[in-house]
mmCIF file of N, CA and C in Angstrom:
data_model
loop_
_atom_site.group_PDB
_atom_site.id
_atom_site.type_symbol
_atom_site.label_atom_id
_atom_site.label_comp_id
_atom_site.label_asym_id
_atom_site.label_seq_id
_atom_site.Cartn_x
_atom_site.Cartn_y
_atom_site.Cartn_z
ATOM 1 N N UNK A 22 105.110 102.797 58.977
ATOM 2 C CA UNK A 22 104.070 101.826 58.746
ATOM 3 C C UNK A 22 102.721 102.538 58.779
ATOM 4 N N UNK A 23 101.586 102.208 57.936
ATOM 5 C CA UNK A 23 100.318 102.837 57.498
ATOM 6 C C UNK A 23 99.469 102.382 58.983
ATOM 7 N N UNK A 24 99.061 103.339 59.470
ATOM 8 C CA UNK A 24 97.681 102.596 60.521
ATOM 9 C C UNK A 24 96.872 101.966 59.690
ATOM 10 N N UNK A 25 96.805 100.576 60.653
ATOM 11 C CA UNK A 25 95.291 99.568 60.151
ATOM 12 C C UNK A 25 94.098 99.825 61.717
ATOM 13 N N UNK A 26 93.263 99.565 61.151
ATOM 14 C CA UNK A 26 91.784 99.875 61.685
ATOM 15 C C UNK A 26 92.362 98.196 62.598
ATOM 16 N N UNK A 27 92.115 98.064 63.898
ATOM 17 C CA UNK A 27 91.913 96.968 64.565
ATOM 18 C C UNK A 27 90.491 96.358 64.566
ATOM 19 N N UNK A 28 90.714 95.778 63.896
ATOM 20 C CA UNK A 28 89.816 94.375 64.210
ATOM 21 C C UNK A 28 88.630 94.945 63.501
ATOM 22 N N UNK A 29 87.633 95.174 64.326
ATOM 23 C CA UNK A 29 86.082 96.567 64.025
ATOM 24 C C UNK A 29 85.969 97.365 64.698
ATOM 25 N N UNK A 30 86.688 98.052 65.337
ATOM 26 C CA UNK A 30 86.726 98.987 66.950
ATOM 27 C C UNK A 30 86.772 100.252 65.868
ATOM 28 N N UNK A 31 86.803 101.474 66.336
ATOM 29 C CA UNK A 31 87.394 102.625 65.674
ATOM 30 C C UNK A 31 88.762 102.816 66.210
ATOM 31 N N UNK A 32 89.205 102.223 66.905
ATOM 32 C CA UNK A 32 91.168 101.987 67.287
ATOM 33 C C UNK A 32 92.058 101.979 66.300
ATOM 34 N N UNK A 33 92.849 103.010 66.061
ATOM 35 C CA UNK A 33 94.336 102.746 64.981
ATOM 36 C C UNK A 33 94.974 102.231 65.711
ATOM 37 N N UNK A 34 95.739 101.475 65.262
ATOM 38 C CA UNK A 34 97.145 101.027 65.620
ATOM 39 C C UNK A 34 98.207 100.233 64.320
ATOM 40 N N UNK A 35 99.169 100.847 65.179
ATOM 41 C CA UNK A 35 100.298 100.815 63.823
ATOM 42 C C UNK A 35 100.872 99.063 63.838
ATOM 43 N N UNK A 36 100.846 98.403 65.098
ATOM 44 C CA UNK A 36 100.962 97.068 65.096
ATOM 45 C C UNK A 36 100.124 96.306 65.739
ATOM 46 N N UNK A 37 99.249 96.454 65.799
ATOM 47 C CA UNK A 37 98.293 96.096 66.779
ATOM 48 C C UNK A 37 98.400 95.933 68.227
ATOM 49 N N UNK A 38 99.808 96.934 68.651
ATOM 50 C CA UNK A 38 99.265 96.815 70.103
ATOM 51 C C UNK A 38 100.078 97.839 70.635
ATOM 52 N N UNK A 39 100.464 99.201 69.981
ATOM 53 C CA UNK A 39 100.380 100.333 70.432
ATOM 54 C C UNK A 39 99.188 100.985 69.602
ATOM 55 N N UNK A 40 98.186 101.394 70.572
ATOM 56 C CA UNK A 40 96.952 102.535 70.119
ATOM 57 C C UNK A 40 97.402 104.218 70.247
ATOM 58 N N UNK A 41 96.799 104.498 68.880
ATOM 59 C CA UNK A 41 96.847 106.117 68.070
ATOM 60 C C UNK A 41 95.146 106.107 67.862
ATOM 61 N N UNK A 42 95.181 107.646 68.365
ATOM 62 C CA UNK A 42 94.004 108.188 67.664
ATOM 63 C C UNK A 42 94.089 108.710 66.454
ATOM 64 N N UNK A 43 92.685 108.913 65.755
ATOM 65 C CA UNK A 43 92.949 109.855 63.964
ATOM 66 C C UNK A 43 93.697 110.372 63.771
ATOM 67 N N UNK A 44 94.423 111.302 64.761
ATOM 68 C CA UNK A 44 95.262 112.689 64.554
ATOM 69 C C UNK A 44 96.573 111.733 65.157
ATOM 70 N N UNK A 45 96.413 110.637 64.873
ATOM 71 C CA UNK A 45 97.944 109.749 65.706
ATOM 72 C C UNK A 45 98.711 110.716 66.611
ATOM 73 N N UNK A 46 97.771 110.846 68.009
ATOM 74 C CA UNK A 46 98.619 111.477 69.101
ATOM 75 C C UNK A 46 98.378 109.805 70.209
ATOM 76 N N UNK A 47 99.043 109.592 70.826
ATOM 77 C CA UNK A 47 98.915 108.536 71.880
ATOM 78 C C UNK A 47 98.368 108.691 72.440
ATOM 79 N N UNK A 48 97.222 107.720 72.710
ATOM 80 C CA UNK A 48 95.876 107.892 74.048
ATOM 81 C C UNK A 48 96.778 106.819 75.162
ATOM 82 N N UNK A 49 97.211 105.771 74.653
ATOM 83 C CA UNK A 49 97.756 105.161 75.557
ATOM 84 C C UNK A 49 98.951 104.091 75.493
ATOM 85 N N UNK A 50 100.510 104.567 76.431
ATOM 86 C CA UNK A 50 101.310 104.284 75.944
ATOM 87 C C UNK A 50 101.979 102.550 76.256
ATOM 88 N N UNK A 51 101.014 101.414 76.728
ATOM 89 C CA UNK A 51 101.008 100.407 76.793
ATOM 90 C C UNK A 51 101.064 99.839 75.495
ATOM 91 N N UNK A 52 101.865 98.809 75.790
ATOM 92 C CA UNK A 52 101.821 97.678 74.351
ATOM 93 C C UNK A 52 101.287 96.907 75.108
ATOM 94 N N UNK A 53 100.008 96.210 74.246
ATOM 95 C CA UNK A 53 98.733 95.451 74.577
ATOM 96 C C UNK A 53 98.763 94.318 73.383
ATOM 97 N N UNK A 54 99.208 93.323 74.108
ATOM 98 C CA UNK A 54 98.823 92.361 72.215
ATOM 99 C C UNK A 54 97.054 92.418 72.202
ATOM 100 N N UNK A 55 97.308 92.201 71.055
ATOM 101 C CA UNK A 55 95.409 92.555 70.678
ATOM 102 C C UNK A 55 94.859 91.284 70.986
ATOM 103 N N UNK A 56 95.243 90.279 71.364
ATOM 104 C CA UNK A 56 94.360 88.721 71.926
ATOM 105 C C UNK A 56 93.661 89.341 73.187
ATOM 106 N N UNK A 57 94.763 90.351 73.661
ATOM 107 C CA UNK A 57 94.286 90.231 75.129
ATOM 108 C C UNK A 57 93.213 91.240 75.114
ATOM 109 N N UNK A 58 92.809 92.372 74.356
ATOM 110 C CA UNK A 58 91.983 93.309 74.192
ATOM 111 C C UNK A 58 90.419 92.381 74.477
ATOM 112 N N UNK A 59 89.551 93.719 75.254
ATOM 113 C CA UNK A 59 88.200 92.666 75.908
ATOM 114 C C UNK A 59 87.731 93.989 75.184
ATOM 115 N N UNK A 60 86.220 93.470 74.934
ATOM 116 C CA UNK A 60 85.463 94.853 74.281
ATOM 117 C C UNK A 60 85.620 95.654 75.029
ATOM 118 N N UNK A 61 85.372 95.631 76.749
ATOM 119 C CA UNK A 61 85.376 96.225 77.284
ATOM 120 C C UNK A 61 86.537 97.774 77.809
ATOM 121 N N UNK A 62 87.782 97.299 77.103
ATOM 122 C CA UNK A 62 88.960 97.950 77.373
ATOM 123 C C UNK A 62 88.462 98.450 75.992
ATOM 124 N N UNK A 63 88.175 98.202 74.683
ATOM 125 C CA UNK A 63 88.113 98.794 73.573
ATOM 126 C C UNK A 63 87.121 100.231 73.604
ATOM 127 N N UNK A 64 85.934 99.560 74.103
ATOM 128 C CA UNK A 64 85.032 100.830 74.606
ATOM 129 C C UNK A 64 85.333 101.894 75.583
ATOM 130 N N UNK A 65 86.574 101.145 76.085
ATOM 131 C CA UNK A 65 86.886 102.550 77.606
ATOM 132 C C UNK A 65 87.815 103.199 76.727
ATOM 133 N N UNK A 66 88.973 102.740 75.527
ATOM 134 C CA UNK A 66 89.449 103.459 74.815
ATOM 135 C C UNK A 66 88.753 104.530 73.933
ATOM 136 N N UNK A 67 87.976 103.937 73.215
ATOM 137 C CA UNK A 67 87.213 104.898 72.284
ATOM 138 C C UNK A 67 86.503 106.115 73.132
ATOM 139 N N UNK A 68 85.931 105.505 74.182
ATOM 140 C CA UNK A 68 85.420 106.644 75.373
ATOM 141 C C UNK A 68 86.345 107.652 75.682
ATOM 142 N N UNK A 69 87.404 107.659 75.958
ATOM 143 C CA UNK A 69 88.411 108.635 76.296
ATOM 144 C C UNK A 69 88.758 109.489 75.021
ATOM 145 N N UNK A 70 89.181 108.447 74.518
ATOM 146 C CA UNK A 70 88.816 109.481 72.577
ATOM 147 C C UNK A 70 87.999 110.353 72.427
ATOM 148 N N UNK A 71 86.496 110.235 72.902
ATOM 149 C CA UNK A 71 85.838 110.817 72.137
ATOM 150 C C UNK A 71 85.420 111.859 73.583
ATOM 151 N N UNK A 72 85.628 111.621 74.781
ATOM 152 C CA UNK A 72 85.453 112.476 75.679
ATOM 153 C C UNK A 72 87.129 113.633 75.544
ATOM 154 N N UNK A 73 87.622 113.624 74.927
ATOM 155 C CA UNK A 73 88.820 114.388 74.669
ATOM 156 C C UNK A 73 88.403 115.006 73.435
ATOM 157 N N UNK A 74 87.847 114.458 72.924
ATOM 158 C CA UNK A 74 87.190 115.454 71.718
ATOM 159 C C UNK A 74 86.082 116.375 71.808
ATOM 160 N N UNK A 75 84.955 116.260 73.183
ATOM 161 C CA UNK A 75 84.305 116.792 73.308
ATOM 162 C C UNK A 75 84.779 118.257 73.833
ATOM 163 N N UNK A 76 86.061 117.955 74.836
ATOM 164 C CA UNK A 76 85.879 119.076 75.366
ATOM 165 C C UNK A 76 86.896 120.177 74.256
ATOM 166 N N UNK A 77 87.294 119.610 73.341
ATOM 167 C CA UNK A 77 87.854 120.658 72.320
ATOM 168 C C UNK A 77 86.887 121.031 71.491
ATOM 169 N N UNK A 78 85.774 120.361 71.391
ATOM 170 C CA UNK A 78 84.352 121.099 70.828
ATOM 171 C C UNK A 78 83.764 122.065 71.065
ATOM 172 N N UNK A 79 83.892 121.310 72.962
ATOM 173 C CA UNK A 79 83.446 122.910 73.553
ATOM 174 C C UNK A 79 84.175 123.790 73.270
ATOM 175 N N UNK A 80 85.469 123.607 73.569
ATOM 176 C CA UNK A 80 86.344 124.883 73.806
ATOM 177 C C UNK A 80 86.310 125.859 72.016
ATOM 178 N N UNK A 81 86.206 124.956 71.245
ATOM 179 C CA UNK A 81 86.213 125.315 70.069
ATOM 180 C C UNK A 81 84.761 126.327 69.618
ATOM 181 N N UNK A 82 84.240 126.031 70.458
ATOM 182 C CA UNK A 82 82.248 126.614 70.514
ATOM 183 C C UNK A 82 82.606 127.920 70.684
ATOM 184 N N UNK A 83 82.853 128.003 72.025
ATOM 185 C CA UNK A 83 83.383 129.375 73.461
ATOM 186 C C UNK A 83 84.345 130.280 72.135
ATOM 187 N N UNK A 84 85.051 129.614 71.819
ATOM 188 C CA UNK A 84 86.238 130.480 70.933
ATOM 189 C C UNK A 84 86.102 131.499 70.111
ATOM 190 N N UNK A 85 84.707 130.624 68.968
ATOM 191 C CA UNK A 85 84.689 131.015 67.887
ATOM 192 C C UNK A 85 83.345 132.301 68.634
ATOM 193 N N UNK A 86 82.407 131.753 69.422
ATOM 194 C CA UNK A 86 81.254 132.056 70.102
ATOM 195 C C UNK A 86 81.945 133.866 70.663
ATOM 196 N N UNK A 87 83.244 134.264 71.231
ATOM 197 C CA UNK A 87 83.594 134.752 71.652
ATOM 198 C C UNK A 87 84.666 135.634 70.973
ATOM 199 N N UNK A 88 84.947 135.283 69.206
ATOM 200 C CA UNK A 88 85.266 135.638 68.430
ATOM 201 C C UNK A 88 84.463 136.558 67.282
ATOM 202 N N UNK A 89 83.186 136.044 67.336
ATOM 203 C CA UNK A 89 82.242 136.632 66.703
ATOM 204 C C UNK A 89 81.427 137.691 66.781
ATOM 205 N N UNK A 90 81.827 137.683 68.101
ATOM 206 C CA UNK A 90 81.330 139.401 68.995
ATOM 207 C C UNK A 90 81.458 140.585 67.778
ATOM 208 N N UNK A 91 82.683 140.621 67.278
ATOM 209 C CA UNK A 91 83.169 141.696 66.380
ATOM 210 C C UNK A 91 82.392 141.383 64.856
ATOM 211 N N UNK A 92 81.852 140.050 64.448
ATOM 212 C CA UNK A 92 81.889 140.050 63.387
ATOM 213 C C UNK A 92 81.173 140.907 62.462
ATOM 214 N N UNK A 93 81.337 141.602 61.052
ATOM 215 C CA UNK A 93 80.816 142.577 60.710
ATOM 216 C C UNK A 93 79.405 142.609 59.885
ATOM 217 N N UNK A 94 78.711 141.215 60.001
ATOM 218 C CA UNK A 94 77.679 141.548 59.718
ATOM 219 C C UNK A 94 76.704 141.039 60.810
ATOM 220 N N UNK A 95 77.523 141.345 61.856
ATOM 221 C CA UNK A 95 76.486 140.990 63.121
ATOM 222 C C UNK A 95 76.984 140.270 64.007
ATOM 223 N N UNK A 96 76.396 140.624 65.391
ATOM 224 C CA UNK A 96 77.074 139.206 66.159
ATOM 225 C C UNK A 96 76.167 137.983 66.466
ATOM 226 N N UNK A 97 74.755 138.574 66.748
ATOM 227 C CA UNK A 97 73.541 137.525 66.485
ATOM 228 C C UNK A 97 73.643 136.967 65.589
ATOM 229 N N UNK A 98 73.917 137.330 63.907
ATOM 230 C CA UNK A 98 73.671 136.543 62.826
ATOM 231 C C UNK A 98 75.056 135.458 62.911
ATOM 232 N N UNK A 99 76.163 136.045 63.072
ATOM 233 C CA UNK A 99 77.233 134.878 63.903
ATOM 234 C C UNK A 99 77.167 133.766 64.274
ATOM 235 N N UNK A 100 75.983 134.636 65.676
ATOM 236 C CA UNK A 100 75.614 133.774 67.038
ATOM 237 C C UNK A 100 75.236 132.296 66.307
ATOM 238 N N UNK A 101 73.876 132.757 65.602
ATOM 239 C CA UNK A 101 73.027 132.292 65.133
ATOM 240 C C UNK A 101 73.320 130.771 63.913
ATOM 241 N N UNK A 102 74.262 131.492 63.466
ATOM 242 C CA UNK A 102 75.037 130.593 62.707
ATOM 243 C C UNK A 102 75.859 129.646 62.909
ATOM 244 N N UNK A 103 76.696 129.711 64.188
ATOM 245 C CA UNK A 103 76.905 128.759 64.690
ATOM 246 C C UNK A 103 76.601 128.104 65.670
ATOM 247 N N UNK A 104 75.259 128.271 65.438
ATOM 248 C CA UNK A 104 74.617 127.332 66.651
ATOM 249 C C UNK A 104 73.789 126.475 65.810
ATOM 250 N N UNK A 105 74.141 126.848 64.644
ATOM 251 C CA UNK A 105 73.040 125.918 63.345
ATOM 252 C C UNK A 105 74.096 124.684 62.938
ATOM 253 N N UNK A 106 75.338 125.214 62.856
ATOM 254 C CA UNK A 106 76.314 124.511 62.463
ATOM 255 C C UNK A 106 76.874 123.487 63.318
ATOM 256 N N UNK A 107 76.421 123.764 64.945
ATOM 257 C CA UNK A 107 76.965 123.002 65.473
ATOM 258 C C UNK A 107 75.954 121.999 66.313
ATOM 259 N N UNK A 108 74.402 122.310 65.712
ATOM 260 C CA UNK A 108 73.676 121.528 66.145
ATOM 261 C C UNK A 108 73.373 120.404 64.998
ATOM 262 N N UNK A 109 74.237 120.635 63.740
ATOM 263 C CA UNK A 109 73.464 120.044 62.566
ATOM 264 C C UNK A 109 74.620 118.683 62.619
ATOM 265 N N UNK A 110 75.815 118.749 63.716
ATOM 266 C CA UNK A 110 76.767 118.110 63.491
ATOM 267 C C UNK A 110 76.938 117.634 65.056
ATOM 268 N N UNK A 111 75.719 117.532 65.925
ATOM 269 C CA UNK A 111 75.887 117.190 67.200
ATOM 270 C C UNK A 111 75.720 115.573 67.033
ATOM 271 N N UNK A 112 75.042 114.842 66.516
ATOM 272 C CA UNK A 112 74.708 113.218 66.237
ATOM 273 C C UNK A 112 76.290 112.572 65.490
ATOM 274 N N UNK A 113 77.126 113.406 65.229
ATOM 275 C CA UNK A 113 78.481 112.692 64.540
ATOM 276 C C UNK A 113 79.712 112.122 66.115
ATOM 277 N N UNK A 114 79.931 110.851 65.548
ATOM 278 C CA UNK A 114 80.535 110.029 66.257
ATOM 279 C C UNK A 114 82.016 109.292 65.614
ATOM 280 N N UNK A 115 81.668 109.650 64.573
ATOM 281 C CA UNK A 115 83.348 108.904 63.816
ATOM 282 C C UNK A 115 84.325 110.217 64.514
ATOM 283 N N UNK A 116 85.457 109.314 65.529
ATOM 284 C CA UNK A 116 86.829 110.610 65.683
ATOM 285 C C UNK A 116 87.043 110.910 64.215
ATOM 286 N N UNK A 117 87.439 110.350 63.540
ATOM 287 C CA UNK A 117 88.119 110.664 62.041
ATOM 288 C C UNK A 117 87.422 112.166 62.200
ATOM 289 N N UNK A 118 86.068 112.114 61.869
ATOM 290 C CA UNK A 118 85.506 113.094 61.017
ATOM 291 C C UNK A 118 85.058 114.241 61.926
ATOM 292 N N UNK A 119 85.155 113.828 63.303
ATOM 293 C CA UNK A 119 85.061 115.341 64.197
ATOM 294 C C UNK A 119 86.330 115.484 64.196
ATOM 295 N N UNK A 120 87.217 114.755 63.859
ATOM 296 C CA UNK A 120 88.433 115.632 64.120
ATOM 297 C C UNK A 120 89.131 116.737 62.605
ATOM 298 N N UNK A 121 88.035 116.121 61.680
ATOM 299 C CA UNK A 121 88.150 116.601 60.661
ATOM 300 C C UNK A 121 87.645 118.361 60.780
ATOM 301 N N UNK A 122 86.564 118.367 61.498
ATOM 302 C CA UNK A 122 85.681 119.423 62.141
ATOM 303 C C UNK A 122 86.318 120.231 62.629
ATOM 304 N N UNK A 123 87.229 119.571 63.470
ATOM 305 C CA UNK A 123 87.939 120.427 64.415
ATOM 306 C C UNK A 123 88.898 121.387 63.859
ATOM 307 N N UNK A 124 89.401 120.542 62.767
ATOM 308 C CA UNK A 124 90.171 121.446 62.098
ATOM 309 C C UNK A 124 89.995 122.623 61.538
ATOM 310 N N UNK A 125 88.702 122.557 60.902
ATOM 311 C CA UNK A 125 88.613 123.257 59.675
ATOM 312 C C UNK A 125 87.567 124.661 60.540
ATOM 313 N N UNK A 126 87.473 124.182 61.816
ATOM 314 C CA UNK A 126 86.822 124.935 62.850
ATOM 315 C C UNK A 126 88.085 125.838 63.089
ATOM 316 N N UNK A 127 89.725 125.474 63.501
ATOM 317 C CA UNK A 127 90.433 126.258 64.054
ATOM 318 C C UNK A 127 90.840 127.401 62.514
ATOM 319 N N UNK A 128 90.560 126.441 61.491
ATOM 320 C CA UNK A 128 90.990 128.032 60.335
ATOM 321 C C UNK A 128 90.041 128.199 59.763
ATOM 322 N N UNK A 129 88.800 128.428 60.673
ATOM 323 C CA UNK A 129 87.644 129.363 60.322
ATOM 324 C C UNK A 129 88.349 130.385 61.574
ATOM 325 N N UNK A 130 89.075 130.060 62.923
ATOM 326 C CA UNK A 130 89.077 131.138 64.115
ATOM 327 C C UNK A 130 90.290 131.688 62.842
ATOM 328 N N UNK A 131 91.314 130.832 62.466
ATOM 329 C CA UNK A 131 92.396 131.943 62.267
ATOM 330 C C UNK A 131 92.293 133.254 60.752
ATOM 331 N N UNK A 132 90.924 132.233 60.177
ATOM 332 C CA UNK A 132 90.303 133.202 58.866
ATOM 333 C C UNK A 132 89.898 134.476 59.554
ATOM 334 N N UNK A 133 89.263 134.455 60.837
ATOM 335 C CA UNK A 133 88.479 135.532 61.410
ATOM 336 C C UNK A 133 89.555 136.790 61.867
ATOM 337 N N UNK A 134 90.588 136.262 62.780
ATOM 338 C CA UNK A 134 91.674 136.608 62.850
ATOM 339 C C UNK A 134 91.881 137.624 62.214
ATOM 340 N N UNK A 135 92.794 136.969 61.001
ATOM 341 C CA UNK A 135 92.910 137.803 59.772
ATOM 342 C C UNK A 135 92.005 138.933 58.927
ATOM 343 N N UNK A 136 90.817 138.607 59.265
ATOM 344 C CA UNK A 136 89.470 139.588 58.630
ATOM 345 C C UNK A 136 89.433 140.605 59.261
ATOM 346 N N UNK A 137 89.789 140.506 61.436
ATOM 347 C CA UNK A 137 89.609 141.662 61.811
ATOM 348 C C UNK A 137 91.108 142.397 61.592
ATOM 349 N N UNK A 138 92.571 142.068 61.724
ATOM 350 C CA UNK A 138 93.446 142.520 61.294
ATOM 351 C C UNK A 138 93.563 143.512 60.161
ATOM 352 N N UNK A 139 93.044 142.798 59.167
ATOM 353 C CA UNK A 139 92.583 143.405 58.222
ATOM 354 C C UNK A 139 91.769 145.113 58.112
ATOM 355 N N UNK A 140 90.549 144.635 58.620
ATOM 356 C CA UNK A 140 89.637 145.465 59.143
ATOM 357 C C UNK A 140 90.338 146.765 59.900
ATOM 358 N N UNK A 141 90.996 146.230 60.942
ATOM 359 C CA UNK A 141 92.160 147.409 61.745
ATOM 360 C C UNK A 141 92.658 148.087 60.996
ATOM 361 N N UNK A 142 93.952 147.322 60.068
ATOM 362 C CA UNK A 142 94.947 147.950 59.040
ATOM 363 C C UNK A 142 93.965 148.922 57.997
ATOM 364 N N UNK A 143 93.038 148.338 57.718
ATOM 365 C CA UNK A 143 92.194 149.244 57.064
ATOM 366 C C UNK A 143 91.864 150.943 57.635
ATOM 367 N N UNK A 144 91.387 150.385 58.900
ATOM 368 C CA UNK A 144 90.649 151.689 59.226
ATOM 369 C C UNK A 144 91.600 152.717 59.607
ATOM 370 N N UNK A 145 92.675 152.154 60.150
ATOM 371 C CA UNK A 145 94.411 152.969 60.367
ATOM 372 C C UNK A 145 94.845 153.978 58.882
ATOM 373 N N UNK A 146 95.156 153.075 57.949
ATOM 374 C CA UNK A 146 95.012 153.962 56.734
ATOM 375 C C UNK A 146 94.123 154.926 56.431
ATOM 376 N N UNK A 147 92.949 154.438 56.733
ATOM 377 C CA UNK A 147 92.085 155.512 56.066
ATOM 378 C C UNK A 147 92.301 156.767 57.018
ATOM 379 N N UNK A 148 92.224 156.464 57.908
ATOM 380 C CA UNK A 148 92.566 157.683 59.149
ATOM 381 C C UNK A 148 93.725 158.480 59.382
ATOM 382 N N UNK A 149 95.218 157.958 59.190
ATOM 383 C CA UNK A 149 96.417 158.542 59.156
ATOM 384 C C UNK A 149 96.688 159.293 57.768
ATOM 385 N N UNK A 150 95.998 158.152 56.805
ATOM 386 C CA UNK A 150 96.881 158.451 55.294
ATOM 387 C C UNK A 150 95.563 159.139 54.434
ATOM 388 N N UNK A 151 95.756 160.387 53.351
ATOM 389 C CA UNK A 151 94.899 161.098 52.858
ATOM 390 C C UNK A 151 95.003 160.131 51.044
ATOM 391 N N UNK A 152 93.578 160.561 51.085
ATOM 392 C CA UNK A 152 93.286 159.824 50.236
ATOM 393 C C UNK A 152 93.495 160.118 48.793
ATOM 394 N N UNK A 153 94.498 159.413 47.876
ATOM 395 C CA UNK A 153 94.889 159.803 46.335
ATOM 396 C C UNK A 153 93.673 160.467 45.323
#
């Protein structure tokens, strides 16, 4: 069954009374008929949502922040760069779309990954193997 948006909340739910976040992982495993939902339980939901998203922001900050040390055209210009990127996207509040962030944040770490791998395998060749 497709998640519907409850009511006007930012809450998925697949029948209206088990709640999924964007990434449909379970915030909470009560069946709640939705009569009984008070704004107030709606807002402590979305709160936990989005305080579970913060701290993968952070952690996602620290990561990349601590990934970039190596990067090869600098680590200031790095630095610098993502602190532009992540101040230009500090006012966003839809889960959908930070979680959209989040993503595309973890295969920018695993692009980097690969760049210094790269970079290694590179400099290994040039050093072991003589050049054609």
């Amino acid at each position: 069954m497709q998640p519907k948006l409850c009511e006007s909340t930012l809450i998925y739910a697949t029948d209206s009374t088990s709640f999924l976040s964007s990434s449909h992982s379970f915030i909470c495993l009560y069946r709640i008929p939705s009569t009984v939902l008070t704004t107030d339980l709606r807002i402590l939901i979305i709160l936990l949502l989005l305080m579970s998203q913060r701290s993968k922001v952070i952690q996602l900050y620290k990561t990349l922040l601590y990934m970039g040390r190596e990067y090869p055209g600098g680590s200031e210009l790095f630095r610098k760069n993502l602190k532009r990127v992540f101040e230009k996207n500090k006012e966003e509040r839809d889960p959908m779309k930070i979680d959209k962030m989040l993503a595309h944040g973890n295969f920018v770490i695993k692009e980097l990954e690969a760049l210094y791998m790269l970079r290694k395998y590179r400099m290994l060749k040039r050093r072991y193997y003589e050049n054609p």
